[in-house]
Coordinates of C-alpha atoms in Angstrom, one line a residue:
X681 CA -17.1 -4.9 -41.7
X682 CA -18.5 -5.7 -38.3
X683 CA -19.7 -2.9 -36.0
X684 CA -17.0 -3.3 -33.5
X685 CA -14.3 -3.3 -36.3
X686 CA -15.7 0.0 -37.6
X687 CA -15.7 1.5 -34.2
X688 CA -12.1 0.5 -33.4
X689 CA -11.0 1.9 -36.7
X690 CA -12.1 5.3 -35.5
X691 CA -10.9 4.9 -31.9
X692 CA -12.6 4.5 -28.6
X693 CA -16.1 5.4 -27.5
X694 CA -17.1 9.1 -28.2
X695 CA -19.8 9.1 -25.5
X696 CA -19.9 10.8 -22.2
X697 CA -18.1 8.0 -20.4
X698 CA -15.3 7.5 -22.9
X699 CA -12.1 6.2 -21.3
X700 CA -8.6 5.4 -22.5
X701 CA -9.9 2.2 -24.1
X702 CA -13.3 0.9 -25.1
X703 CA -15.8 -0.1 -22.4
X704 CA -16.5 -3.8 -21.6
X705 CA -18.6 -4.3 -24.7
X706 CA -18.0 -3.7 -28.4
X707 CA -18.6 -0.3 -29.9
X708 CA -21.5 0.4 -32.2
X709 CA -21.8 2.9 -35.1
X710 CA -24.4 5.7 -34.8
X711 CA -24.7 7.8 -37.9
X712 CA -21.6 8.7 -39.8
X713 CA -19.3 10.0 -37.1
X714 CA -20.7 9.3 -33.6
X715 CA -19.5 6.1 -31.9
X716 CA -20.9 4.7 -28.7
X717 CA -20.1 1.7 -26.7
X718 CA -22.8 -0.6 -25.5
X719 CA -22.9 0.8 -21.9
X720 CA -23.4 4.3 -23.2
X721 CA -26.2 3.1 -25.5
X722 CA -27.7 1.3 -22.5
X723 CA -27.5 4.5 -20.4
X724 CA -29.3 6.4 -23.2
X725 CA -32.1 3.8 -23.2
X726 CA -32.7 3.6 -19.5
X727 CA -32.1 7.2 -18.5
X728 CA -33.4 9.1 -21.5
X729 CA -30.0 10.9 -21.7
X730 CA -28.7 12.2 -25.0
X731 CA -25.1 11.3 -25.3
X732 CA -23.4 12.5 -28.5
X733 CA -19.9 13.0 -29.8
X734 CA -18.4 16.4 -29.0
X735 CA -21.6 17.7 -27.4
X736 CA -22.4 18.5 -23.9
X737 CA -24.8 16.2 -22.0
X738 CA -28.5 17.0 -22.1
X739 CA -31.5 15.3 -20.6
X740 CA -34.5 14.2 -22.5
X741 CA -37.5 13.0 -20.5
X742 CA -39.6 10.0 -21.7
X743 CA -43.1 9.3 -20.4
X744 CA -43.4 5.9 -22.1
X745 CA -41.2 4.0 -19.6
X746 CA -39.7 4.5 -16.2
X747 CA -36.3 6.4 -16.0
X748 CA -33.9 7.2 -13.4
X749 CA -32.2 10.6 -12.8
X750 CA -28.5 10.5 -12.2
X751 CA -27.7 12.4 -9.0
X752 CA -25.5 15.4 -9.3
X753 CA -22.9 15.2 -6.6
X754 CA -21.2 18.2 -5.1
X755 CA -17.4 18.3 -5.0
X756 CA -17.5 17.6 -1.2
X757 CA -19.8 14.5 -1.8
X758 CA -17.4 13.3 -4.6
X759 CA -14.5 13.6 -2.2
X760 CA -16.3 11.8 0.6
X761 CA -17.0 8.9 -1.7
X762 CA -13.5 8.7 -2.9
X763 CA -11.9 9.0 0.5
X764 CA -14.2 6.6 2.3
X765 CA -11.8 3.6 2.3
X766 CA -8.5 5.3 2.1
X767 CA -5.7 4.4 4.6
X768 CA -2.2 5.7 5.2
X769 CA 0.5 4.0 7.3
X770 CA 3.9 5.7 8.1
X771 CA 6.8 3.8 9.6
X772 CA 9.4 5.0 12.1
X773 CA 11.7 2.0 12.1
X774 CA 14.7 2.0 9.8
X775 CA 14.3 0.4 6.4
X776 CA 13.6 0.9 2.8
X777 CA 9.9 1.8 3.2
X778 CA 8.8 5.1 4.5
X779 CA 5.0 4.7 4.2
X780 CA 2.2 3.4 2.1
X781 CA -1.2 4.6 0.9
X782 CA -4.1 2.3 0.0
X783 CA -7.7 2.8 -1.1
X784 CA -10.6 0.8 -2.6
X785 CA -13.6 1.9 -4.7
X786 CA -16.3 -0.7 -5.2
X787 CA -18.3 -1.4 -8.3
X788 CA -19.7 -4.8 -7.3
X789 CA -21.8 -5.1 -4.2
X790 CA -20.1 -6.4 -2.1
X791 CA -16.7 -5.5 -3.5
X792 CA -14.9 -8.5 -4.9
X793 CA -11.4 -7.0 -4.5
X794 CA -9.4 -7.4 -1.3
X795 CA -6.1 -6.1 0.0
X796 CA -3.6 -6.9 2.8
X797 CA -0.5 -5.3 4.2
X798 CA 1.6 -6.6 7.1
X799 CA 5.0 -6.6 8.7
X800 CA 6.9 -9.9 9.1
X801 CA 7.7 -10.4 12.8
X802 CA 9.9 -13.5 12.7
X803 CA 11.8 -12.5 9.6
X804 CA 12.7 -9.1 8.1
X805 CA 10.4 -7.6 5.5
X806 CA 7.0 -6.2 4.6
X807 CA 4.3 -7.9 2.6
X808 CA 1.7 -6.1 0.4
X809 CA -1.0 -7.8 -1.6
X810 CA -3.9 -6.9 -3.9
X811 CA -6.5 -9.6 -4.7
X812 CA -9.1 -9.3 -7.4
X813 CA -12.0 -11.8 -7.0
X814 CA -14.4 -13.1 -9.5
X815 CA -17.5 -15.2 -9.2
X816 CA -18.0 -13.6 -5.8
X817 CA -15.9 -12.1 -3.1
X818 CA -15.3 -15.2 -1.0
X819 CA -12.0 -16.5 -2.5
X820 CA -10.3 -13.1 -2.6
X821 CA -11.2 -12.4 1.1
X822 CA -10.0 -15.8 2.3
X823 CA -6.7 -15.5 0.3
X824 CA -6.1 -12.0 1.6
X825 CA -6.4 -13.2 5.1
X826 CA -4.4 -16.4 4.9
X827 CA -1.7 -16.2 2.1
X828 CA 0.7 -14.0 4.1
X829 CA 0.9 -16.6 6.9
X830 CA 1.8 -19.3 4.3
X831 CA 4.5 -17.0 2.8
X832 CA 5.9 -16.0 6.2
X833 CA 6.3 -19.5 7.5
X834 CA 7.9 -20.5 4.2
X835 CA 10.6 -17.9 4.8
X836 CA 11.6 -19.1 8.3
X837 CA 15.1 -20.6 8.6
X838 CA 14.8 -24.3 9.4
X839 CA 15.9 -23.9 13.1
X840 CA 13.3 -21.1 13.6
X841 CA 10.7 -23.2 11.9
X842 CA 11.4 -26.1 14.2
X843 CA 11.0 -23.9 17.3
X844 CA 7.8 -22.4 15.9
X845 CA 6.4 -25.9 15.3
X846 CA 7.4 -27.1 18.7
X847 CA 5.7 -24.1 20.3
X848 CA 2.4 -25.2 18.7
X849 CA 2.4 -22.5 16.0
X850 CA 1.3 -20.0 18.7
X851 CA 4.0 -17.4 18.1
X852 CA 2.8 -14.4 16.1
X853 CA 4.1 -14.3 12.6
X854 CA 2.7 -11.0 11.3
X855 CA 1.7 -7.5 12.3
X856 CA -1.2 -6.7 10.0
X857 CA -2.4 -3.1 9.2
X858 CA -5.9 -2.0 8.5
X859 CA -7.2 -5.6 8.9
X860 CA -11.0 -5.5 9.5
X861 CA -12.1 -9.0 8.6
X862 CA -12.6 -12.1 10.9
X863 CA -13.6 -15.6 10.0
X864 CA -16.4 -17.6 11.6
X865 CA -15.0 -19.7 14.5
X866 CA -15.6 -23.1 12.7
X867 CA -13.8 -21.8 9.6
X868 CA -11.0 -20.5 11.6
X869 CA -10.5 -23.9 13.3
X870 CA -10.5 -25.6 9.9
X871 CA -8.0 -23.1 8.4
X872 CA -5.7 -23.4 11.5
X873 CA -5.7 -27.2 11.0
X874 CA -4.7 -26.8 7.3
X875 CA -2.0 -24.3 8.3
X876 CA -0.6 -26.6 11.0
X877 CA -0.4 -29.4 8.5
X878 CA 1.6 -27.2 6.1
X879 CA 4.0 -26.2 8.9
X880 CA 4.6 -29.9 9.7
X881 CA 5.3 -30.6 6.0
X882 CA 7.9 -27.8 5.9
X883 CA 9.6 -29.1 9.1
X884 CA 10.0 -32.6 7.5
X885 CA 11.0 -31.3 4.1
X886 CA 14.8 -31.9 3.5
X887 CA 14.8 -29.5 0.6
X888 CA 13.6 -26.7 2.8
X889 CA 16.4 -27.4 5.3
X890 CA 19.2 -27.7 2.8
X891 CA 18.6 -24.8 0.4
X892 CA 16.5 -21.7 0.6
X893 CA 15.4 -19.8 -2.5
X894 CA 12.9 -16.9 -2.3
X895 CA 11.2 -17.8 -5.5
X896 CA 10.6 -21.4 -4.5
X897 CA 9.2 -20.3 -1.1
X898 CA 6.7 -17.9 -2.7
X899 CA 5.6 -20.5 -5.3
X900 CA 5.2 -23.1 -2.6
X901 CA 3.1 -20.8 -0.4
X902 CA 0.7 -20.0 -3.3
X903 CA 0.3 -23.6 -4.4
X904 CA -0.1 -25.0 -0.9
X905 CA -2.8 -22.5 0.0
X906 CA -4.6 -23.2 -3.3
X907 CA -4.3 -27.0 -2.5
X908 CA -5.8 -26.4 0.9
X909 CA -8.7 -24.4 -0.6
X910 CA -9.4 -27.4 -2.8
X911 CA -9.3 -29.9 0.1
X912 CA -11.5 -27.6 2.3
X913 CA -14.0 -27.3 -0.6
X914 CA -14.4 -31.0 -0.6
X915 CA -14.8 -31.3 3.2
X916 CA -18.0 -32.9 4.4
X917 CA -19.8 -33.0 7.7
X918 CA -22.5 -35.6 8.3
X919 CA -22.2 -36.6 4.7
X920 CA -22.9 -33.0 3.4
X921 CA -20.5 -30.7 1.7
X922 CA -19.6 -27.5 3.7
X923 CA -21.4 -24.9 1.6
X924 CA -19.1 -22.0 2.8
X925 CA -15.8 -23.7 1.9
X926 CA -17.3 -24.9 -1.3
X927 CA -18.3 -21.3 -2.3
X928 CA -14.7 -20.3 -1.7
X929 CA -13.5 -23.1 -3.9
X930 CA -16.0 -22.3 -6.7
X931 CA -15.2 -18.6 -6.7
X932 CA -11.7 -17.4 -7.7
X933 CA -9.2 -14.6 -7.4
X934 CA -6.0 -13.3 -9.0
X935 CA -3.3 -12.1 -6.7
X936 CA -0.2 -9.8 -6.8
X937 CA 2.0 -9.9 -3.7
X938 CA 5.2 -7.9 -3.0
X939 CA 7.8 -8.9 -0.3
X940 CA 10.2 -6.0 0.5
X941 CA 13.3 -6.7 2.7
X942 CA 15.7 -3.7 2.6
X943 CA 16.7 -3.2 -1.1
X944 CA 15.3 -6.6 -2.1
X945 CA 11.9 -6.7 -3.8
X946 CA 10.2 -9.8 -4.9
X947 CA 6.8 -9.8 -6.6
X948 CA 4.6 -12.9 -7.1
X949 CA 1.8 -12.6 -9.5
X950 CA -1.1 -14.8 -10.6
X951 CA -3.6 -13.3 -13.1
X952 CA -4.0 -9.7 -14.3
X953 CA -3.2 -7.4 -11.3
X954 CA -0.1 -5.4 -12.0
X955 CA 2.9 -4.0 -10.0
X956 CA 4.8 -1.0 -11.3
X957 CA 7.8 0.9 -9.9
X958 CA 8.0 4.7 -10.4
X959 CA 11.5 5.6 -11.4
X960 CA 12.7 9.2 -11.3
X961 CA 15.3 9.8 -14.0
X962 CA 17.5 12.7 -15.1
X963 CA 15.6 15.9 -15.7
X964 CA 12.9 14.9 -13.2
X965 CA 11.3 12.6 -15.8
X966 CA 9.3 9.7 -14.6
X967 CA 9.5 6.2 -16.1
X968 CA 7.5 3.1 -15.2
X969 CA 9.1 -0.3 -14.6
X970 CA 6.6 -3.1 -14.9
X971 CA 7.4 -6.1 -12.6
X972 CA 4.5 -8.3 -13.7
X973 CA 3.1 -9.8 -16.9
X974 CA -0.7 -10.3 -17.0
X975 CA -1.9 -13.9 -17.4
X976 CA -4.6 -13.3 -20.0
X977 CA -5.2 -13.7 -23.7
X978 CA -2.9 -10.7 -24.5
X979 CA 0.0 -12.7 -23.3
X980 CA 1.1 -14.9 -26.2
X981 CA 3.5 -17.1 -24.2
X982 CA 0.7 -17.8 -21.7
X983 CA -1.6 -18.9 -24.5
X984 CA 1.1 -21.2 -25.9
X985 CA 1.7 -22.7 -22.5
X986 CA -2.0 -23.6 -22.0
X987 CA -2.5 -25.0 -25.5
X988 CA 0.7 -27.2 -25.1
X989 CA -0.6 -28.6 -21.8
X990 CA -3.6 -30.2 -23.5
X991 CA -4.1 -32.6 -26.5
X992 CA -4.1 -31.2 -30.0
X993 CA -7.8 -32.1 -30.3
X994 CA -8.5 -29.2 -27.8
X995 CA -6.5 -26.5 -29.4
X996 CA -9.6 -24.7 -30.7
X997 CA -11.6 -25.1 -27.4
X998 CA -9.2 -24.6 -24.5
X999 CA -9.0 -20.9 -25.4
X1000 CA -12.2 -19.5 -27.0
X1001 CA -13.2 -15.9 -27.4
X1002 CA -10.0 -14.9 -25.5
X1003 CA -11.1 -16.8 -22.4
X1004 CA -10.3 -20.1 -20.8
X1005 CA -12.9 -22.6 -22.1
X1006 CA -14.8 -19.6 -23.4
X1007 CA -15.5 -18.5 -19.8
X1008 CA -12.6 -17.2 -17.6
X1009 CA -10.6 -14.2 -18.6
X1010 CA -7.5 -14.6 -16.3
X1011 CA -5.5 -17.6 -17.4
X1012 CA -4.1 -18.2 -13.9
X1013 CA -6.0 -17.9 -10.6
X1014 CA -6.4 -19.2 -7.1
X1015 CA -9.6 -21.1 -6.4
X1016 CA -11.8 -21.6 -9.5
X1017 CA -11.8 -25.4 -9.0
X1018 CA -14.5 -25.8 -11.6
X1019 CA -11.5 -25.5 -13.9
X1020 CA -9.1 -27.7 -11.9
X1021 CA -11.1 -30.6 -10.3
X1022 CA -11.7 -33.8 -12.3
X1023 CA -15.2 -34.2 -13.8
X1024 CA -15.8 -36.9 -11.2
X1025 CA -15.1 -34.5 -8.3
X1026 CA -17.2 -31.8 -9.9
X1027 CA -20.2 -34.2 -10.2
X1028 CA -19.7 -35.3 -6.6
X1029 CA -19.1 -32.0 -4.8
X1030 CA -20.2 -29.1 -7.0
X1031 CA -23.1 -30.2 -9.3
X1032 CA -25.5 -31.0 -6.4
X1033 CA -25.2 -27.4 -5.3
X1034 CA -24.5 -25.5 -8.5
X1035 CA -26.1 -27.7 -11.1
X1036 CA -24.7 -29.2 -14.3
X1037 CA -23.7 -25.8 -15.7
X1038 CA -20.8 -25.7 -13.2
X1039 CA -19.0 -28.0 -15.6
X1040 CA -17.6 -25.9 -18.5
X1041 CA -18.2 -27.0 -22.2
X1042 CA -15.4 -29.1 -23.7
X1043 CA -14.1 -30.1 -20.2
X1044 CA -12.0 -33.1 -21.0
X1045 CA -8.4 -32.9 -19.6
X1046 CA -8.3 -30.9 -16.3
X1047 CA -6.7 -29.1 -14.7
X1048 CA -7.0 -26.1 -17.1
X1049 CA -6.0 -23.5 -14.6
X1050 CA -3.0 -23.1 -12.3
X1051 CA -2.3 -21.0 -9.2
X1052 CA 1.5 -21.0 -9.8
X1053 CA 2.8 -17.4 -9.7
X1054 CA 5.4 -15.8 -11.8
X1055 CA 8.1 -14.4 -9.4
X1056 CA 10.1 -11.3 -10.3
X1057 CA 13.1 -10.0 -8.4
X1058 CA 14.2 -6.3 -8.4
X1059 CA 17.0 -4.7 -6.4
X1060 CA 15.8 -1.3 -5.3
X1061 CA 17.9 1.7 -6.2
X1062 CA 17.8 5.4 -4.9
X1063 CA 15.9 6.4 -8.1
X1064 CA 13.1 3.9 -7.4
X1065 CA 10.7 6.2 -5.5
X1066 CA 7.5 4.1 -5.1
X1067 CA 5.7 0.9 -6.0
X1068 CA 2.1 0.8 -7.3
X1069 CA 0.2 -2.5 -6.9
X1070 CA -3.4 -2.4 -8.3
X1071 CA -6.2 -4.5 -9.6
X1072 CA -7.2 -4.3 -13.2
X1073 CA -9.9 -1.8 -12.3
X1074 CA -7.2 0.8 -12.4
X1075 CA -5.3 -0.5 -15.3
X1076 CA -8.4 -0.5 -17.5
X1077 CA -8.4 3.3 -17.1
X1078 CA -4.8 4.4 -17.1
X1079 CA -1.5 3.0 -18.3
X1080 CA 1.4 2.2 -16.0
X1081 CA 3.3 5.3 -17.1
X1082 CA 0.2 7.5 -16.6
X1083 CA -0.2 6.1 -13.1
X1084 CA 3.5 6.7 -12.3
X1085 CA 3.3 10.3 -13.5
X1086 CA 0.2 10.9 -11.4
X1087 CA 1.8 9.6 -8.2
X1088 CA 5.1 11.4 -9.1
X1089 CA 3.2 14.7 -9.4
X1090 CA 1.3 14.0 -6.2
X1091 CA 4.6 13.5 -4.4
X1092 CA 5.7 16.9 -5.5
X1093 CA 2.4 18.6 -4.8
X1094 CA 1.3 17.1 -1.5
X1095 CA 4.0 18.9 0.5
X1096 CA 1.8 22.0 0.0
X1097 CA -1.1 20.4 1.9
X1098 CA 0.9 21.1 5.2
X1099 CA 1.9 24.5 6.5
X1100 CA 5.2 25.8 5.2
X1101 CA 8.1 25.3 7.6
X1102 CA 11.8 26.1 7.1
X1103 CA 13.6 22.8 6.4
X1104 CA 16.4 23.6 8.7
X1105 CA 17.6 26.2 11.2
X1106 CA 19.9 29.2 10.6
X1107 CA 19.1 29.4 6.9
X1108 CA 20.4 32.4 4.9
X1109 CA 18.0 34.7 3.1
X1110 CA 19.1 33.2 -0.2
X1111 CA 18.3 29.7 1.0
X1112 CA 14.9 30.8 2.4
X1113 CA 14.1 32.4 -1.0
X1114 CA 15.0 29.2 -2.8
X1115 CA 12.7 27.2 -0.5
X1116 CA 9.9 29.6 -1.1
X1117 CA 10.4 29.4 -4.9
X1118 CA 10.2 25.6 -4.6
X1119 CA 7.0 25.9 -2.6
X1120 CA 5.5 28.2 -5.3
X1121 CA 6.2 25.6 -8.0
X1122 CA 4.8 22.8 -5.9
X1123 CA 1.6 24.8 -5.4
X1124 CA 0.9 24.4 -9.1
X1125 CA 0.6 20.6 -8.4
X1126 CA -1.3 20.9 -5.2
X1127 CA -3.6 17.9 -5.0
X1128 CA -7.0 17.6 -3.5
X1129 CA -6.1 14.3 -1.7
X1130 CA -3.3 13.5 0.7
X1131 CA -3.6 9.8 -0.2
X1132 CA -1.9 8.9 -3.4
X1133 CA -4.2 5.9 -4.0
X1134 CA -7.2 8.3 -3.8
X1135 CA -5.5 10.7 -6.1
X1136 CA -5.0 7.9 -8.6
X1137 CA -8.7 6.9 -8.5
X1138 CA -9.9 10.5 -8.8
X1139 CA -7.7 11.1 -11.9
X1140 CA -8.5 7.6 -13.4
X1141 CA -12.2 8.3 -13.3
X1142 CA -12.3 12.0 -13.8
X1143 CA -9.3 12.7 -15.9
X1144 CA -9.7 14.3 -19.4
X1145 CA -7.5 16.1 -21.8
X1146 CA -8.4 19.3 -20.2
X1147 CA -7.8 18.2 -16.6
X1148 CA -10.1 16.8 -13.9
X1149 CA -13.8 16.8 -14.9
X1150 CA -16.1 17.1 -11.9
X1151 CA -19.1 16.3 -14.1
X1152 CA -17.5 13.0 -15.2
X1153 CA -16.6 12.1 -11.6
X1154 CA -20.1 12.9 -10.4
X1155 CA -21.7 10.7 -13.1
X1156 CA -19.4 7.7 -12.5
X1157 CA -19.8 7.8 -8.8
X1158 CA -23.6 8.1 -8.9
X1159 CA -24.5 5.4 -11.4
X1160 CA -27.1 2.9 -10.1
X1161 CA -25.8 -0.4 -8.9
X1162 CA -27.7 -2.2 -11.7
X1163 CA -25.4 -0.6 -14.4
X1164 CA -22.2 0.7 -12.7
X1165 CA -20.4 -2.5 -13.6
X1166 CA -20.8 -1.7 -17.2
X1167 CA -18.6 1.4 -16.8
X1168 CA -15.9 0.4 -14.3
X1169 CA -14.6 -2.5 -12.2
X1170 CA -13.7 -2.6 -8.5
X1171 CA -10.5 -0.6 -8.0
X1172 CA -8.0 -1.5 -5.3
X1173 CA -4.6 0.4 -5.1
X1174 CA -1.6 0.3 -2.8
X1175 CA 1.2 2.8 -3.2
X1176 CA 4.4 2.0 -1.3
X1177 CA 7.0 4.8 -0.8
X1178 CA 10.7 4.0 -0.6
X1179 CA 13.3 5.8 1.5
X1180 CA 15.9 7.0 -1.0
X1181 CA 18.5 7.8 1.7
X1182 CA 18.4 4.3 3.0
X1183 CA 18.7 2.8 -0.4
X1184 CA 21.6 5.1 -1.2
X1185 CA 23.6 3.9 1.8
X1186 CA 22.5 0.3 2.2
X1187 CA 25.2 -2.3 1.4
X1188 CA 25.0 -4.4 -1.7

């Protein structure tokens, strides 16, 4: 039996950094009962640390080679690192959304995840998106900045679209939140030209005028932006390819976007980000409702789809080692045109910059990859309390149900982070006593963080069967950049809270 088969027969890694599942490499057998994943073995080698099953961590110094010492962070330093990128936005206008929390924790440098949140100004609704890049951060950043505009203009009624187009596309479509990124002027001009062309296409599209369907609008926005990324990647100036737009086209990103308009929730997903609703049932029990299916090798229908789109002669090569052409883990993505362009286009535009290796082995019948999203509709109900959208950096560490329970407990406990106030005037002594008893119970769940996304990251990294482990958090947050990616991915989380009273009284 192979080493990784032996390891999986016992369970996951028994080392210091053991998680819900195995790390990114196969586990190896040490002795008769101690199992370690490759990252833990590597950490032993470079740091001189002894990491053994069911034993506390010890340090062993070596003089034969250079080692590094893992910094011991204080609880305050841990909290500072976790809260560095958190953001909270509350809303005063009437609607189904009360507020949202977001946060990001990087593993790659720079972080390859991106996020966006915005209010639609020309139509009703809010947009939330999480974008997980690969092969660099460029594609995820560009999509996060541009996709919402493509979606919003696709939602405009035909008469409003006509007025918007006649006004030179100058009317503001979105009110973004926590948006800190700007494009170079020359790129912004190119992107504006692509967007204007899309608006003109919509104006002249009879289908768009005659019948509106939310699913078709979302799919069209995704595919059109992806098509523009392709055209821009091939753009030349003075006979030379634009290296910046080419880098966007050669990198890639998966995306999960939610559009919420009153009780109507649509989720468009490409790749392996996930969206999950936290549902509060009878007896105050939490359940998780998944709104997305990951497009990876664990999805049998996705594997069948890809194999059927290519000749029988490629059935053993189109998916190899659970990856597209043996290379790409997500089976749908935006960008990644090294898996979409013809061989001729790759030779002309990509090979001069990236070399022959940019063309994958067994590359015969492209495109192998699509940016077409799956779109899910869900009508929100009063028992739907929040929505979690996150990159796979979170889902590698916790299950959807675990995440929902953590946010649910956080909802109950975070009221204790503010001073106690009587909920209403002229309360009886009995009512005051009941409120105090509820406060006492909530104190048992009092969290460290006000922000639910931060709370999720803290528990995903430091959670154990005995509760939060400061030692584990300290180690995972102080790993050197050269090896941190072995233990965790970039993590991006958005938690959207629903207004139960609004959902209880809104019309069908």
